[in-house]
């Protein structure tokens, strides 16, 4: 079997990367991080017009007609660019909530841990968010609310991510997988950033990329990224809930560990607000906690052994 991306998939990745680089490049990312934290509705509509949310809708319903393997490619690029907002929930609601596919409506969802991202900015909330209270988010680009009394239980029957769809504890498999794809995007960005910095930063009269310790860090980051990417791509083909849970475990580890190692390669400057590394680390932490946390993913994998 040939697991390499075909030409159409490579074109899709290139197109999405170019779109996000032009519309949500570093200047826009920094402006959002330094701003009031509001959701960019213009960007949301542009993503809708580009088919981001309607990617998996059938063509007869106005969608693009692609599948889950293509969706993970697109969400990896969104993770690499750190696009803010409830992307996964809006994408998942494209076939059931009017306006979601076009990006004119913002949809968020109550997670299995009772966390609700972007509640104030959302037009539609999937799940019962009654009594939700704001909580401090480590990520300046992911405002959070928490619904009291929820923590790992499945949503009520009839809500999206209900018992018939849940991987474990109320997380829809496709939402878990697309979140894992975003984590792979962060892992890949951190690897590229660390390698680029190591190739231009000098210490003791030579590039730091020549030091064995830095080489080992960068090599480890690449290995984690590729393992997580392979797991996510494989789970996108099989759509198996256990494989999805395993892919999420690997992707969370890759994103968080790579962001930490990227900070290490950057040294003291990596910890400053002006550097972008901390934004990726903070988003990786939030994604890891928001959707199928590690301990629950591990339980799901262990139960299937």
Coordinates of C-alpha atoms in Angstrom, one line a residue:
X1 CA 0.0 0.0 0.0
X2 CA 1.2 3.5 -0.8
X3 CA 0.6 5.9 2.2
X4 CA 2.2 8.9 0.5
X5 CA 0.0 11.9 -0.2
X6 CA -1.3 12.1 -3.7
X7 CA -1.0 15.2 -5.9
X8 CA -4.4 16.5 -5.0
X9 CA -3.7 16.2 -1.3
X10 CA -0.3 17.9 -1.7
X11 CA -2.1 20.7 -3.6
X12 CA -4.7 21.0 -0.8
X13 CA -1.9 21.3 1.8
X14 CA -0.1 23.9 -0.2
X15 CA -3.3 25.9 -0.9
X16 CA -4.4 26.0 2.8
X17 CA -0.9 26.9 3.9
X18 CA -0.7 29.8 1.5
X19 CA -4.2 30.9 2.4
X20 CA -3.4 31.0 6.1
X21 CA 0.0 32.6 5.6
X22 CA -1.6 35.4 3.7
X23 CA -4.6 35.9 6.0
X24 CA -3.3 34.8 9.4
X25 CA 0.5 35.2 9.2
X26 CA 2.8 36.1 12.1
X27 CA 1.7 39.8 12.1
X28 CA -2.0 38.8 12.5
X29 CA -1.1 36.2 15.1
X30 CA 0.8 38.7 17.2
X31 CA -2.0 41.3 16.8
X32 CA -4.5 38.7 18.0
X33 CA -2.3 37.7 21.0
X34 CA -1.7 41.3 21.9
X35 CA -5.3 42.4 21.3
X36 CA -8.6 41.9 23.2
X37 CA -8.9 38.2 22.4
X38 CA -12.0 38.6 20.2
X39 CA -12.8 36.3 17.3
X40 CA -12.0 37.5 13.8
X41 CA -15.3 37.1 12.0
X42 CA -13.8 38.2 8.7
X43 CA -11.3 35.4 8.9
X44 CA -14.0 32.9 9.9
X45 CA -16.0 33.9 6.8
X46 CA -13.0 33.6 4.6
X47 CA -12.3 30.1 5.9
X48 CA -15.9 29.2 5.1
X49 CA -15.6 30.6 1.6
X50 CA -12.5 28.5 1.1
X51 CA -14.4 25.4 2.0
X52 CA -12.6 24.8 5.4
X53 CA -15.8 24.0 7.3
X54 CA -17.6 22.3 4.4
X55 CA -14.7 20.1 3.4
X56 CA -16.4 16.8 4.3
X57 CA -19.9 17.8 3.2
X58 CA -21.1 16.1 0.0
X59 CA -21.0 18.2 -3.1
X60 CA -24.8 17.9 -3.5
X61 CA -25.1 19.7 -0.2
X62 CA -22.7 22.5 -1.2
X63 CA -19.6 21.0 0.3
X64 CA -16.3 20.0 -1.1
X65 CA -16.9 16.3 -0.9
X66 CA -13.6 15.2 0.6
X67 CA -13.0 12.8 3.5
X68 CA -11.4 12.5 6.9
X69 CA -7.9 12.0 5.6
X70 CA -8.0 15.4 3.8
X71 CA -9.6 17.0 6.9
X72 CA -6.6 16.0 9.0
X73 CA -4.3 17.6 6.5
X74 CA -6.2 20.9 6.6
X75 CA -6.4 20.9 10.4
X76 CA -2.7 20.2 10.7
X77 CA -2.1 23.4 8.7
X78 CA -4.5 25.3 11.0
X79 CA -2.6 24.0 14.0
X80 CA 0.7 25.1 12.5
X81 CA -0.7 28.6 11.9
X82 CA -2.3 28.7 15.4
X83 CA -5.6 29.8 14.0
X84 CA -7.8 30.7 16.9
X85 CA -11.5 29.8 17.4
X86 CA -13.6 26.7 17.7
X87 CA -12.6 25.3 14.4
X88 CA -13.3 21.6 15.2
X89 CA -16.8 22.2 16.5
X90 CA -17.8 24.5 13.6
X91 CA -16.4 22.0 11.1
X92 CA -18.3 19.2 12.7
X93 CA -21.5 21.1 12.7
X94 CA -21.3 22.1 9.0
X95 CA -24.0 19.6 8.0
X96 CA -26.4 20.3 10.8
X97 CA -26.2 24.0 11.8
X98 CA -27.2 26.5 9.2
X99 CA -24.4 28.9 8.4
X100 CA -21.6 26.8 9.9
X101 CA -20.4 25.5 6.5
X102 CA -20.2 29.0 5.2
X103 CA -18.4 30.5 8.2
X104 CA -21.2 32.9 8.9
X105 CA -22.0 31.1 12.2
X106 CA -19.5 30.2 14.9
X107 CA -20.3 26.9 16.7
X108 CA -18.7 25.8 20.0
X109 CA -19.2 22.7 22.0
X110 CA -19.2 21.6 25.7
X111 CA -16.3 19.2 26.0
X112 CA -16.3 15.9 28.0
X113 CA -14.4 17.8 30.7
X114 CA -17.1 20.5 30.9
X115 CA -14.9 23.1 29.2
X116 CA -16.4 25.4 26.6
X117 CA -14.0 27.4 24.4
X118 CA -15.1 30.7 22.9
X119 CA -18.5 30.6 24.6
X120 CA -19.0 34.4 24.4
X121 CA -18.1 34.5 20.7
X122 CA -20.2 31.6 19.6
X123 CA -23.6 31.8 17.9
X124 CA -24.5 28.2 18.7
X125 CA -23.4 26.0 21.6
X126 CA -23.7 22.2 21.3
X127 CA -24.4 20.7 24.6
X128 CA -25.7 22.2 27.8
X129 CA -23.6 25.2 28.9
X130 CA -26.1 26.4 31.5
X131 CA -24.2 27.9 34.5
X132 CA -20.9 28.0 32.7
X133 CA -18.5 30.4 34.4
X134 CA -15.3 31.9 32.9
X135 CA -12.0 30.4 33.9
X136 CA -8.5 31.6 33.3
X137 CA -7.0 30.1 30.2
X138 CA -3.2 29.8 29.9
X139 CA -3.7 30.4 26.1
X140 CA -4.4 34.1 25.4
X141 CA -6.2 33.0 22.1
X142 CA -8.5 30.4 23.7
X143 CA -11.0 31.9 26.2
X144 CA -12.6 29.2 28.3
X145 CA -15.7 28.6 30.4
X146 CA -16.4 25.7 32.7
X147 CA -19.7 24.0 33.3
X148 CA -20.0 23.0 37.0
X149 CA -20.5 19.3 37.7
X150 CA -19.1 18.0 34.4
X151 CA -15.9 16.1 34.2
X152 CA -15.4 13.2 31.8
X153 CA -19.1 12.2 31.6
X154 CA -20.8 11.7 28.3
X155 CA -23.2 14.4 27.1
X156 CA -26.9 13.8 27.4
X157 CA -28.4 11.6 24.7
X158 CA -29.4 13.6 21.6
X159 CA -26.6 16.1 21.8
X160 CA -23.6 16.0 19.5
X161 CA -21.0 13.7 20.9
X162 CA -23.6 11.6 22.7
X163 CA -23.1 8.0 23.8
X164 CA -23.5 6.6 20.3
X165 CA -20.6 8.8 19.0
X166 CA -18.4 9.0 22.0
X167 CA -14.8 7.6 22.2
X168 CA -14.8 7.7 26.0
X169 CA -16.4 10.3 28.2
X170 CA -18.2 12.3 25.6
X171 CA -15.7 13.1 22.9
X172 CA -16.7 12.4 19.3
X173 CA -14.0 10.4 17.5
X174 CA -13.7 12.9 14.6
X175 CA -13.3 15.8 17.0
X176 CA -10.6 14.0 18.8
X177 CA -8.8 13.2 15.6
X178 CA -9.0 16.7 14.2
X179 CA -7.7 18.1 17.5
X180 CA -4.8 15.6 17.3
X181 CA -4.1 16.9 13.7
X182 CA -3.9 20.4 15.1
X183 CA -1.4 19.2 17.7
X184 CA 0.7 17.6 14.9
X185 CA 0.7 21.1 13.3
X186 CA 2.2 22.6 16.4
X187 CA 4.7 19.8 16.7
X188 CA 5.8 20.4 13.1
X189 CA 6.0 24.2 13.5
X190 CA 8.2 23.8 16.7
X191 CA 10.5 21.4 14.9
X192 CA 10.9 23.8 11.9
X193 CA 11.4 26.8 14.2
X194 CA 14.0 25.0 16.3
X195 CA 16.0 23.9 13.3
X196 CA 15.9 27.3 11.7
X197 CA 17.1 29.0 14.9
X198 CA 19.8 26.5 15.4
X199 CA 21.0 27.2 11.9
X200 CA 21.5 30.9 12.4
X201 CA 22.2 31.4 16.1
X202 CA 25.9 31.5 17.1
X203 CA 27.5 30.8 20.4
X204 CA 31.2 30.4 21.2
X205 CA 32.0 31.3 17.6
X206 CA 29.9 28.7 15.9
X207 CA 26.3 27.9 15.0
X208 CA 24.5 26.2 17.9
X209 CA 23.2 23.6 15.4
X210 CA 26.7 22.2 15.4
X211 CA 26.5 21.2 19.1
X212 CA 25.6 17.6 19.7
X213 CA 23.0 18.4 22.4
X214 CA 21.1 20.7 20.1
X215 CA 21.3 18.1 17.3
X216 CA 19.8 15.5 19.6
X217 CA 17.0 17.8 20.6
X218 CA 16.0 18.6 17.0
X219 CA 16.3 15.0 16.0
X220 CA 14.0 13.9 18.8
X221 CA 11.5 16.6 17.8
X222 CA 11.4 15.3 14.2
X223 CA 10.9 11.7 15.4
X224 CA 8.0 12.7 17.7
X225 CA 6.4 14.7 14.9
X226 CA 6.6 12.0 12.3
X227 CA 5.3 9.3 14.7
X228 CA 2.3 11.4 15.6
X229 CA 1.6 12.4 12.0
X230 CA 1.7 8.7 10.9
X231 CA -0.7 7.7 13.7
X232 CA -3.1 10.6 12.9
X233 CA -3.0 9.8 9.2
X234 CA -3.5 6.1 9.9
X235 CA -6.5 6.8 12.2
X236 CA -8.0 9.0 9.5
X237 CA -8.0 6.1 7.1
X238 CA -9.5 3.5 9.6
X239 CA -11.6 5.9 11.7
X240 CA -11.2 3.4 14.5
X241 CA -11.9 5.0 17.9
X242 CA -9.1 3.1 19.6
X243 CA -6.6 4.2 17.0
X244 CA -7.9 7.7 17.2
X245 CA -7.3 7.7 21.0
X246 CA -3.8 6.4 20.5
X247 CA -3.1 9.1 17.9
X248 CA -4.3 11.7 20.3
X249 CA -1.9 10.5 22.9
X250 CA 1.1 10.6 20.5
X251 CA 0.0 14.0 19.1
X252 CA -0.4 15.6 22.6
X253 CA 3.0 14.3 23.6
X254 CA 4.6 15.6 20.4
X255 CA 3.1 19.0 20.6
X256 CA 3.9 19.7 24.3
X257 CA 7.4 18.1 24.3
X258 CA 8.4 19.7 21.0
X259 CA 7.3 23.1 22.2
X260 CA 9.4 22.7 25.4
X261 CA 12.4 21.5 23.4
X262 CA 11.9 24.4 21.0
X263 CA 12.1 26.7 24.0
X264 CA 15.3 25.0 25.0
X265 CA 16.9 25.5 21.6
X266 CA 15.9 29.2 21.6
X267 CA 17.4 29.7 25.1
X268 CA 16.4 32.8 27.1
X269 CA 14.9 34.6 24.2
X270 CA 12.4 31.7 23.7
X271 CA 10.7 32.6 27.0
X272 CA 10.0 36.2 26.1
X273 CA 6.6 37.4 25.1
X274 CA 7.9 38.6 21.7
X275 CA 8.8 35.0 20.7
X276 CA 6.0 32.8 19.3
X277 CA 7.1 29.6 21.0
X278 CA 5.2 30.1 24.2
X279 CA 2.0 30.6 22.2
X280 CA 2.4 27.1 20.7
X281 CA 3.1 25.6 24.0
X282 CA 0.1 27.2 25.6
X283 CA -2.2 26.1 22.8
X284 CA -0.8 22.6 23.0
X285 CA -1.6 22.5 26.7
X286 CA -5.2 23.7 26.2
X287 CA -5.9 21.2 23.3
X288 CA -4.5 18.4 25.4
X289 CA -6.8 19.2 28.3
X290 CA -9.8 20.2 26.3
X291 CA -10.4 17.1 24.2
X292 CA -9.8 13.5 25.4
X293 CA -7.1 14.2 28.0
X294 CA -4.2 11.8 28.2
X295 CA -5.4 9.7 31.1
X296 CA -8.7 9.0 29.4
X297 CA -7.1 8.3 26.0
X298 CA -4.8 5.8 27.7
X299 CA -7.7 4.1 29.5
X300 CA -9.4 3.7 26.1
X301 CA -6.4 2.2 24.5
X302 CA -5.7 -0.1 27.5
X303 CA -9.3 -1.3 27.6
X304 CA -9.0 -2.5 24.0
X305 CA -5.8 -4.5 24.6

